[in-house]
Amino acid sequence: MTVVALMADPPRPGLVLSELAETSPLSETEAADLYAAMLKDSMVAVSRSGGDLLVNYRSEDLLPEAYREEDGTAEAAVRTLAADALDDPSEARFEVQVGSSVSARAGNTMMHLLRDEDVRTAAVVRGDAPFFTRSKIDSMAMKLRTNEVVLGPSTAGRSYVAGFSDPIDFSEAFTTPEVETLTARANDAGHNVAFLEMQPTVRTGVDLLTLVPAIRARWQAERIVPGYTAEFVVETGLNVVEEDGEPTLVRDEE
């Protein structure tokens, strides 16, 4: 089975999706709620797939000082999300991240799994791509049987998943543009690279222009949606309308 490492921060306002709060009608608290919803959808997707879920969280001492909490722990926060999302939370494994940057933390996790634990295939996701569903996870696992690296491209040069059957040089590997940088590192290692379908990630207000209509369209068509994220979109009243010839994110009037 592929071990899917979900890189998770405690969903605290201002800590997570801060740029989204700055560039959309959402407050910092609402952006944190959306982050929590997307994390829970990612947990559900992995649990329903053929993969094993590893929740890889940042400890309090790795968080910016302004967002540390003395009366709680980051681990407890992400464990609470898992308890809410999963039928059997014991299926999830929890490990603390190690490293000072995204690339370092993701790379350390992948190296630990592939080299130290002798896992055949492993992947890293950030949990901000709610349409990364069970079928996509299983498709990635299939591609990893014949390719050392499988990447899921997203908007703005991002990647929503990076899967490996053999390591690369992870130093600064997740710098912008992620999907191109990761491909270059794979090429340097002599690895074959395969790609999944493009999926939206959500980090800025512009990203909601893609996510919200997709969620609402699938909801109206009675198709499968990422449940927690869809519930957030509908309950928050987010919509995309045309204003001055441009798509614009608005909220329903209460």
PDB file of C-alpha atoms in Angstrom:
ATOM      1  CA  MET A   1       0.000   0.000   0.000  1.00  0.00           C
ATOM      2  CA  THR A   2       1.027   3.595  -0.607  1.00  0.00           C
ATOM      3  CA  VAL A   3       1.538   5.602   2.565  1.00  0.00           C
ATOM      4  CA  VAL A   4      -0.041   9.019   2.066  1.00  0.00           C
ATOM      5  CA  ALA A   5       1.511  11.641   4.344  1.00  0.00           C
ATOM      6  CA  LEU A   6      -0.925  14.474   4.963  1.00  0.00           C
ATOM      7  CA  MET A   7       1.035  17.570   5.996  1.00  0.00           C
ATOM      8  CA  ALA A   8      -1.193  19.225   8.574  1.00  0.00           C
ATOM      9  CA  ASP A   9      -1.083  22.340  10.709  1.00  0.00           C
ATOM     10  CA  PRO A  10      -3.540  22.973  13.523  1.00  0.00           C
ATOM     11  CA  PRO A  11      -6.395  24.991  11.956  1.00  0.00           C
ATOM     12  CA  ARG A  12      -5.731  28.225  13.807  1.00  0.00           C
ATOM     13  CA  PRO A  13      -6.849  31.601  12.413  1.00  0.00           C
ATOM     14  CA  GLY A  14      -3.962  33.496  10.866  1.00  0.00           C
ATOM     15  CA  LEU A  15      -1.695  30.454  10.838  1.00  0.00           C
ATOM     16  CA  VAL A  16      -3.360  28.618   7.963  1.00  0.00           C
ATOM     17  CA  LEU A  17      -4.524  30.046   4.626  1.00  0.00           C
ATOM     18  CA  SER A  18      -3.598  33.562   5.718  1.00  0.00           C
ATOM     19  CA  GLU A  19      -3.313  34.708   2.082  1.00  0.00           C
ATOM     20  CA  LEU A  20      -6.813  33.395   1.420  1.00  0.00           C
ATOM     21  CA  ALA A  21      -8.194  35.586   4.197  1.00  0.00           C
ATOM     22  CA  GLU A  22      -6.359  38.592   2.753  1.00  0.00           C
ATOM     23  CA  THR A  23      -7.639  38.071  -0.806  1.00  0.00           C
ATOM     24  CA  SER A  24     -11.230  36.879  -0.339  1.00  0.00           C
ATOM     25  CA  PRO A  25     -14.392  37.749   1.607  1.00  0.00           C
ATOM     26  CA  LEU A  26     -13.443  35.127   4.196  1.00  0.00           C
ATOM     27  CA  SER A  27     -12.204  36.118   7.627  1.00  0.00           C
ATOM     28  CA  GLU A  28      -9.151  34.472   9.176  1.00  0.00           C
ATOM     29  CA  THR A  29     -11.451  32.287  11.262  1.00  0.00           C
ATOM     30  CA  GLU A  30     -13.459  31.225   8.210  1.00  0.00           C
ATOM     31  CA  ALA A  31     -10.273  30.517   6.254  1.00  0.00           C
ATOM     32  CA  ALA A  32      -9.156  28.277   9.122  1.00  0.00           C
ATOM     33  CA  ASP A  33     -12.542  26.531   9.050  1.00  0.00           C
ATOM     34  CA  LEU A  34     -12.161  25.900   5.313  1.00  0.00           C
ATOM     35  CA  TYR A  35      -8.664  24.540   5.898  1.00  0.00           C
ATOM     36  CA  ALA A  36     -10.035  22.155   8.521  1.00  0.00           C
ATOM     37  CA  ALA A  37     -12.795  21.045   6.139  1.00  0.00           C
ATOM     38  CA  MET A  38     -10.314  20.311   3.352  1.00  0.00           C
ATOM     39  CA  LEU A  39      -8.046  18.393   5.719  1.00  0.00           C
ATOM     40  CA  LYS A  40     -10.973  16.253   6.819  1.00  0.00           C
ATOM     41  CA  ASP A  41     -11.938  15.557   3.201  1.00  0.00           C
ATOM     42  CA  SER A  42      -8.346  14.497   2.510  1.00  0.00           C
ATOM     43  CA  MET A  43      -8.420  12.153   5.497  1.00  0.00           C
ATOM     44  CA  VAL A  44     -11.652  10.601   4.273  1.00  0.00           C
ATOM     45  CA  ALA A  45     -10.295  10.157   0.741  1.00  0.00           C
ATOM     46  CA  VAL A  46      -7.177   8.356   1.939  1.00  0.00           C
ATOM     47  CA  SER A  47      -9.108   6.181   4.392  1.00  0.00           C
ATOM     48  CA  ARG A  48     -11.445   5.036   1.607  1.00  0.00           C
ATOM     49  CA  SER A  49      -8.615   4.339  -0.826  1.00  0.00           C
ATOM     50  CA  GLY A  50      -6.062   1.576  -0.884  1.00  0.00           C
ATOM     51  CA  GLY A  51      -3.546   3.826   0.862  1.00  0.00           C
ATOM     52  CA  ASP A  52      -2.461   4.181   4.475  1.00  0.00           C
ATOM     53  CA  LEU A  53      -3.021   7.542   6.150  1.00  0.00           C
ATOM     54  CA  LEU A  54      -0.136   9.217   7.955  1.00  0.00           C
ATOM     55  CA  VAL A  55      -1.062  12.562   9.483  1.00  0.00           C
ATOM     56  CA  ASN A  56       2.206  14.475   9.613  1.00  0.00           C
ATOM     57  CA  TYR A  57       1.694  17.477  11.888  1.00  0.00           C
ATOM     58  CA  ARG A  58       3.809  20.438  12.958  1.00  0.00           C
ATOM     59  CA  SER A  59       4.483  20.505  16.684  1.00  0.00           C
ATOM     60  CA  GLU A  60       3.968  23.647  18.736  1.00  0.00           C
ATOM     61  CA  ASP A  61       7.670  24.497  18.731  1.00  0.00           C
ATOM     62  CA  LEU A  62       7.782  24.426  14.913  1.00  0.00           C
ATOM     63  CA  LEU A  63       4.930  26.919  14.613  1.00  0.00           C
ATOM     64  CA  PRO A  64       5.511  30.677  14.421  1.00  0.00           C
ATOM     65  CA  GLU A  65       5.591  31.976  17.979  1.00  0.00           C
ATOM     66  CA  ALA A  66       2.473  34.110  17.504  1.00  0.00           C
ATOM     67  CA  TYR A  67       0.385  30.997  16.833  1.00  0.00           C
ATOM     68  CA  ARG A  68       1.586  28.713  19.587  1.00  0.00           C
ATOM     69  CA  GLU A  69      -0.867  27.780  22.321  1.00  0.00           C
ATOM     70  CA  GLU A  70       0.177  26.996  25.849  1.00  0.00           C
ATOM     71  CA  ASP A  71      -3.042  25.236  26.809  1.00  0.00           C
ATOM     72  CA  GLY A  72      -3.255  22.935  23.791  1.00  0.00           C
ATOM     73  CA  THR A  73      -1.131  20.993  21.353  1.00  0.00           C
ATOM     74  CA  ALA A  74      -0.995  20.860  17.584  1.00  0.00           C
ATOM     75  CA  GLU A  75      -1.267  17.095  17.766  1.00  0.00           C
ATOM     76  CA  ALA A  76      -4.514  17.288  19.721  1.00  0.00           C
ATOM     77  CA  ALA A  77      -5.967  19.676  17.141  1.00  0.00           C
ATOM     78  CA  VAL A  78      -5.313  17.403  14.162  1.00  0.00           C
ATOM     79  CA  ARG A  79      -6.376  14.320  16.114  1.00  0.00           C
ATOM     80  CA  THR A  80      -9.699  16.043  16.750  1.00  0.00           C
ATOM     81  CA  LEU A  81     -10.141  16.557  13.005  1.00  0.00           C
ATOM     82  CA  ALA A  82      -9.461  12.876  12.394  1.00  0.00           C
ATOM     83  CA  ALA A  83     -11.938  11.873  15.086  1.00  0.00           C
ATOM     84  CA  ASP A  84     -14.596  14.011  13.384  1.00  0.00           C
ATOM     85  CA  ALA A  85     -13.851  12.797   9.861  1.00  0.00           C
ATOM     86  CA  LEU A  86     -13.030   9.102  10.131  1.00  0.00           C
ATOM     87  CA  ASP A  87     -15.258   6.181  11.009  1.00  0.00           C
ATOM     88  CA  ASP A  88     -12.264   4.578  12.696  1.00  0.00           C
ATOM     89  CA  PRO A  89      -9.704   7.218  13.744  1.00  0.00           C
ATOM     90  CA  SER A  90      -7.350   4.464  14.922  1.00  0.00           C
ATOM     91  CA  GLU A  91      -6.625   3.711  11.253  1.00  0.00           C
ATOM     92  CA  ALA A  92      -4.699   6.984  11.031  1.00  0.00           C
ATOM     93  CA  ARG A  93      -1.121   7.186  12.122  1.00  0.00           C
ATOM     94  CA  PHE A  94       0.220  10.443  13.594  1.00  0.00           C
ATOM     95  CA  GLU A  95       3.826  11.603  13.464  1.00  0.00           C
ATOM     96  CA  VAL A  96       5.438  14.951  14.083  1.00  0.00           C
ATOM     97  CA  GLN A  97       7.153  16.769  11.218  1.00  0.00           C
ATOM     98  CA  VAL A  98      10.876  17.458  11.276  1.00  0.00           C
ATOM     99  CA  GLY A  99      12.457  20.354   9.410  1.00  0.00           C
ATOM    100  CA  SER A 100      12.468  24.139   9.082  1.00  0.00           C
ATOM    101  CA  SER A 101      10.748  24.447   5.685  1.00  0.00           C
ATOM    102  CA  VAL A 102       8.049  22.708   3.648  1.00  0.00           C
ATOM    103  CA  SER A 103      10.677  21.048   1.466  1.00  0.00           C
ATOM    104  CA  ALA A 104      12.660  19.879   4.481  1.00  0.00           C
ATOM    105  CA  ARG A 105       9.615  18.546   6.308  1.00  0.00           C
ATOM    106  CA  ALA A 106       8.166  16.781   3.278  1.00  0.00           C
ATOM    107  CA  GLY A 107      11.558  15.425   2.276  1.00  0.00           C
ATOM    108  CA  ASN A 108      12.360  14.123   5.744  1.00  0.00           C
ATOM    109  CA  THR A 109       9.019  12.317   5.852  1.00  0.00           C
ATOM    110  CA  MET A 110       9.480  10.735   2.423  1.00  0.00           C
ATOM    111  CA  MET A 111      13.055   9.674   3.172  1.00  0.00           C
ATOM    112  CA  HIS A 112      12.017   8.184   6.513  1.00  0.00           C
ATOM    113  CA  LEU A 113       9.240   6.150   4.907  1.00  0.00           C
ATOM    114  CA  LEU A 114      11.139   4.983   1.816  1.00  0.00           C
ATOM    115  CA  ARG A 115      14.542   4.366   3.387  1.00  0.00           C
ATOM    116  CA  ASP A 116      14.056   3.760   7.111  1.00  0.00           C
ATOM    117  CA  GLU A 117      10.709   1.984   7.044  1.00  0.00           C
ATOM    118  CA  ASP A 118      11.257   0.344   3.653  1.00  0.00           C
ATOM    119  CA  VAL A 119       7.845   1.470   2.389  1.00  0.00           C
ATOM    120  CA  ARG A 120       7.466   0.638  -1.304  1.00  0.00           C
ATOM    121  CA  THR A 121       5.599   3.824  -2.269  1.00  0.00           C
ATOM    122  CA  ALA A 122       4.808   7.033  -0.411  1.00  0.00           C
ATOM    123  CA  ALA A 123       3.200  10.349  -1.219  1.00  0.00           C
ATOM    124  CA  VAL A 124       2.976  13.781   0.331  1.00  0.00           C
ATOM    125  CA  VAL A 125      -0.144  15.961   0.171  1.00  0.00           C
ATOM    126  CA  ARG A 126      -0.923  19.301   1.795  1.00  0.00           C
ATOM    127  CA  GLY A 127      -4.646  18.762   2.119  1.00  0.00           C
ATOM    128  CA  ASP A 128      -5.639  21.868   0.150  1.00  0.00           C
ATOM    129  CA  ALA A 129      -6.932  19.976  -2.904  1.00  0.00           C
ATOM    130  CA  PRO A 130     -10.389  18.708  -1.912  1.00  0.00           C
ATOM    131  CA  PHE A 131     -10.971  17.012  -5.281  1.00  0.00           C
ATOM    132  CA  PHE A 132      -8.018  14.677  -4.663  1.00  0.00           C
ATOM    133  CA  THR A 133     -10.395  11.778  -4.160  1.00  0.00           C
ATOM    134  CA  ARG A 134     -10.118   8.074  -3.450  1.00  0.00           C
ATOM    135  CA  SER A 135     -10.011   7.221  -7.157  1.00  0.00           C
ATOM    136  CA  LYS A 136      -7.183   9.709  -7.745  1.00  0.00           C
ATOM    137  CA  ILE A 137      -5.202   8.222  -4.873  1.00  0.00           C
ATOM    138  CA  ASP A 138      -5.623   4.717  -6.258  1.00  0.00           C
ATOM    139  CA  SER A 139      -4.655   5.951  -9.745  1.00  0.00           C
ATOM    140  CA  MET A 140      -1.478   7.452  -8.310  1.00  0.00           C
ATOM    141  CA  ALA A 141      -0.641   4.155  -6.622  1.00  0.00           C
ATOM    142  CA  MET A 142      -1.037   2.326  -9.925  1.00  0.00           C
ATOM    143  CA  LYS A 143       1.253   4.773 -11.727  1.00  0.00           C
ATOM    144  CA  LEU A 144       3.877   4.392  -9.010  1.00  0.00           C
ATOM    145  CA  ARG A 145       4.243   0.740  -9.971  1.00  0.00           C
ATOM    146  CA  THR A 146       5.993   1.770 -13.199  1.00  0.00           C
ATOM    147  CA  ASN A 147       7.244   5.278 -12.399  1.00  0.00           C
ATOM    148  CA  GLU A 148       9.487   6.432  -9.596  1.00  0.00           C
ATOM    149  CA  VAL A 149       7.695   9.780  -9.287  1.00  0.00           C
ATOM    150  CA  VAL A 150       4.041  10.708  -9.823  1.00  0.00           C
ATOM    151  CA  LEU A 151       2.933  14.328  -9.595  1.00  0.00           C
ATOM    152  CA  GLY A 152      -0.462  15.977  -9.465  1.00  0.00           C
ATOM    153  CA  PRO A 153      -0.219  19.389 -11.145  1.00  0.00           C
ATOM    154  CA  SER A 154      -2.346  22.294  -9.980  1.00  0.00           C
ATOM    155  CA  THR A 155      -2.800  25.965 -10.731  1.00  0.00           C
ATOM    156  CA  ALA A 156       0.023  28.510 -10.389  1.00  0.00           C
ATOM    157  CA  GLY A 157       2.658  25.800 -10.864  1.00  0.00           C
ATOM    158  CA  ARG A 158       1.705  24.018  -7.646  1.00  0.00           C
ATOM    159  CA  SER A 159       1.444  20.306  -7.014  1.00  0.00           C
ATOM    160  CA  TYR A 160      -1.386  18.836  -4.978  1.00  0.00           C
ATOM    161  CA  VAL A 161       0.372  15.492  -4.506  1.00  0.00           C
ATOM    162  CA  ALA A 162       3.856  14.134  -5.022  1.00  0.00           C
ATOM    163  CA  GLY A 163       4.296  10.374  -4.947  1.00  0.00           C
ATOM    164  CA  PHE A 164       7.558   8.437  -4.863  1.00  0.00           C
ATOM    165  CA  SER A 165       8.803   4.900  -5.106  1.00  0.00           C
ATOM    166  CA  ASP A 166      12.403   6.134  -4.905  1.00  0.00           C
ATOM    167  CA  PRO A 167      13.702   9.350  -3.319  1.00  0.00           C
ATOM    168  CA  ILE A 168      14.918  12.505  -5.021  1.00  0.00           C
ATOM    169  CA  ASP A 169      17.024  15.366  -3.705  1.00  0.00           C
ATOM    170  CA  PHE A 170      14.337  17.082  -1.639  1.00  0.00           C
ATOM    171  CA  SER A 171      16.375  20.164  -0.804  1.00  0.00           C
ATOM    172  CA  GLU A 172      14.150  23.120  -1.847  1.00  0.00           C
ATOM    173  CA  ALA A 173      12.224  20.691  -4.045  1.00  0.00           C
ATOM    174  CA  PHE A 174       8.859  22.254  -3.207  1.00  0.00           C
ATOM    175  CA  THR A 175       9.805  25.793  -4.212  1.00  0.00           C
ATOM    176  CA  THR A 176       7.741  27.599  -6.845  1.00  0.00           C
ATOM    177  CA  PRO A 177       6.939  26.322  -9.431  1.00  0.00           C
ATOM    178  CA  GLU A 178       6.563  23.104  -7.439  1.00  0.00           C
ATOM    179  CA  VAL A 179       5.552  20.757 -10.229  1.00  0.00           C
ATOM    180  CA  GLU A 180       8.439  21.876 -12.443  1.00  0.00           C
ATOM    181  CA  THR A 181      10.997  21.854  -9.630  1.00  0.00           C
ATOM    182  CA  LEU A 182       9.965  18.362  -8.528  1.00  0.00           C
ATOM    183  CA  THR A 183      10.158  17.125 -12.127  1.00  0.00           C
ATOM    184  CA  ALA A 184      13.653  18.570 -12.505  1.00  0.00           C
ATOM    185  CA  ARG A 185      14.778  16.808  -9.320  1.00  0.00           C
ATOM    186  CA  ALA A 186      13.286  13.553 -10.569  1.00  0.00           C
ATOM    187  CA  ASN A 187      15.124  13.934 -13.869  1.00  0.00           C
ATOM    188  CA  ASP A 188      18.372  14.609 -12.008  1.00  0.00           C
ATOM    189  CA  ALA A 189      17.877  11.310 -10.183  1.00  0.00           C
ATOM    190  CA  GLY A 190      17.209   9.457 -13.450  1.00  0.00           C
ATOM    191  CA  HIS A 191      13.593   8.744 -12.510  1.00  0.00           C
ATOM    192  CA  ASN A 192      10.554   8.373 -14.727  1.00  0.00           C
ATOM    193  CA  VAL A 193       7.810  10.906 -14.006  1.00  0.00           C
ATOM    194  CA  ALA A 194       4.069  10.427 -14.534  1.00  0.00           C
ATOM    195  CA  PHE A 195       1.301  12.941 -14.020  1.00  0.00           C
ATOM    196  CA  LEU A 196      -2.235  12.847 -12.705  1.00  0.00           C
ATOM    197  CA  GLU A 197      -5.082  15.051 -13.872  1.00  0.00           C
ATOM    198  CA  MET A 198      -4.835  18.690 -12.931  1.00  0.00           C
ATOM    199  CA  GLN A 199      -6.811  19.545  -9.783  1.00  0.00           C
ATOM    200  CA  PRO A 200      -7.442  22.900  -8.092  1.00  0.00           C
ATOM    201  CA  THR A 201      -5.715  23.794  -4.869  1.00  0.00           C
ATOM    202  CA  VAL A 202      -7.007  26.468  -2.522  1.00  0.00           C
ATOM    203  CA  ARG A 203      -4.567  28.983  -1.096  1.00  0.00           C
ATOM    204  CA  THR A 204      -5.797  32.375  -2.371  1.00  0.00           C
ATOM    205  CA  GLY A 205      -9.034  34.138  -3.177  1.00  0.00           C
ATOM    206  CA  VAL A 206      -8.477  33.538  -6.889  1.00  0.00           C
ATOM    207  CA  ASP A 207      -8.471  29.797  -6.223  1.00  0.00           C
ATOM    208  CA  LEU A 208     -12.029  30.032  -4.892  1.00  0.00           C
ATOM    209  CA  LEU A 209     -13.171  31.169  -8.340  1.00  0.00           C
ATOM    210  CA  THR A 210     -12.433  27.623  -9.482  1.00  0.00           C
ATOM    211  CA  LEU A 211     -13.427  25.700  -6.374  1.00  0.00           C
ATOM    212  CA  VAL A 212     -16.794  27.274  -5.584  1.00  0.00           C
ATOM    213  CA  PRO A 213     -18.503  26.793  -9.001  1.00  0.00           C
ATOM    214  CA  ALA A 214     -17.122  23.246  -9.217  1.00  0.00           C
ATOM    215  CA  ILE A 215     -18.523  22.407  -5.786  1.00  0.00           C
ATOM    216  CA  ARG A 216     -21.908  23.985  -6.507  1.00  0.00           C
ATOM    217  CA  ALA A 217     -22.205  22.390  -9.953  1.00  0.00           C
ATOM    218  CA  ARG A 218     -21.506  18.912  -8.631  1.00  0.00           C
ATOM    219  CA  TRP A 219     -23.834  19.522  -5.678  1.00  0.00           C
ATOM    220  CA  GLN A 220     -26.692  20.520  -8.006  1.00  0.00           C
ATOM    221  CA  ALA A 221     -26.015  17.564 -10.303  1.00  0.00           C
ATOM    222  CA  GLU A 222     -26.101  15.223  -7.290  1.00  0.00           C
ATOM    223  CA  ARG A 223     -22.570  14.046  -7.997  1.00  0.00           C
ATOM    224  CA  ILE A 224     -19.944  13.135  -5.442  1.00  0.00           C
ATOM    225  CA  VAL A 225     -18.460  16.165  -3.713  1.00  0.00           C
ATOM    226  CA  PRO A 226     -15.849  16.544  -0.971  1.00  0.00           C
ATOM    227  CA  GLY A 227     -18.438  16.627   1.786  1.00  0.00           C
ATOM    228  CA  TYR A 228     -16.866  18.862   4.413  1.00  0.00           C
ATOM    229  CA  THR A 229     -15.631  21.398   1.873  1.00  0.00           C
ATOM    230  CA  ALA A 230     -18.975  21.458   0.078  1.00  0.00           C
ATOM    231  CA  GLU A 231     -20.783  21.987   3.356  1.00  0.00           C
ATOM    232  CA  PHE A 232     -18.517  24.941   4.135  1.00  0.00           C
ATOM    233  CA  VAL A 233     -19.099  26.534   0.706  1.00  0.00           C
ATOM    234  CA  VAL A 234     -22.883  26.217   0.941  1.00  0.00           C
ATOM    235  CA  GLU A 235     -23.227  27.241   4.584  1.00  0.00           C
ATOM    236  CA  THR A 236     -20.905  30.217   4.121  1.00  0.00           C
ATOM    237  CA  GLY A 237     -22.941  31.350   1.122  1.00  0.00           C
ATOM    238  CA  LEU A 238     -20.047  31.588  -1.301  1.00  0.00           C
ATOM    239  CA  ASN A 239     -20.937  32.128  -4.954  1.00  0.00           C
ATOM    240  CA  VAL A 240     -19.220  33.292  -8.123  1.00  0.00           C
ATOM    241  CA  VAL A 241     -21.028  35.903 -10.231  1.00  0.00           C
ATOM    242  CA  GLU A 242     -20.101  38.156 -13.121  1.00  0.00           C
ATOM    243  CA  GLU A 243     -19.292  41.743 -12.228  1.00  0.00           C
ATOM    244  CA  ASP A 244     -17.987  44.167 -14.831  1.00  0.00           C
ATOM    245  CA  GLY A 245     -17.371  41.248 -17.147  1.00  0.00           C
ATOM    246  CA  GLU A 246     -15.205  39.375 -14.637  1.00  0.00           C
ATOM    247  CA  PRO A 247     -15.945  36.366 -12.386  1.00  0.00           C
ATOM    248  CA  THR A 248     -16.199  37.638  -8.821  1.00  0.00           C
ATOM    249  CA  LEU A 249     -16.525  35.828  -5.518  1.00  0.00           C
ATOM    250  CA  VAL A 250     -19.469  37.022  -3.433  1.00  0.00           C
ATOM    251  CA  ARG A 251     -21.433  35.904  -0.398  1.00  0.00           C
ATOM    252  CA  ASP A 252     -25.175  35.435  -0.181  1.00  0.00           C
ATOM    253  CA  GLU A 253     -26.912  38.191   1.698  1.00  0.00           C
ATOM    254  CA  GLU A 254     -28.296  36.974   5.001  1.00  0.00           C
TER     255      GLU A 254
END
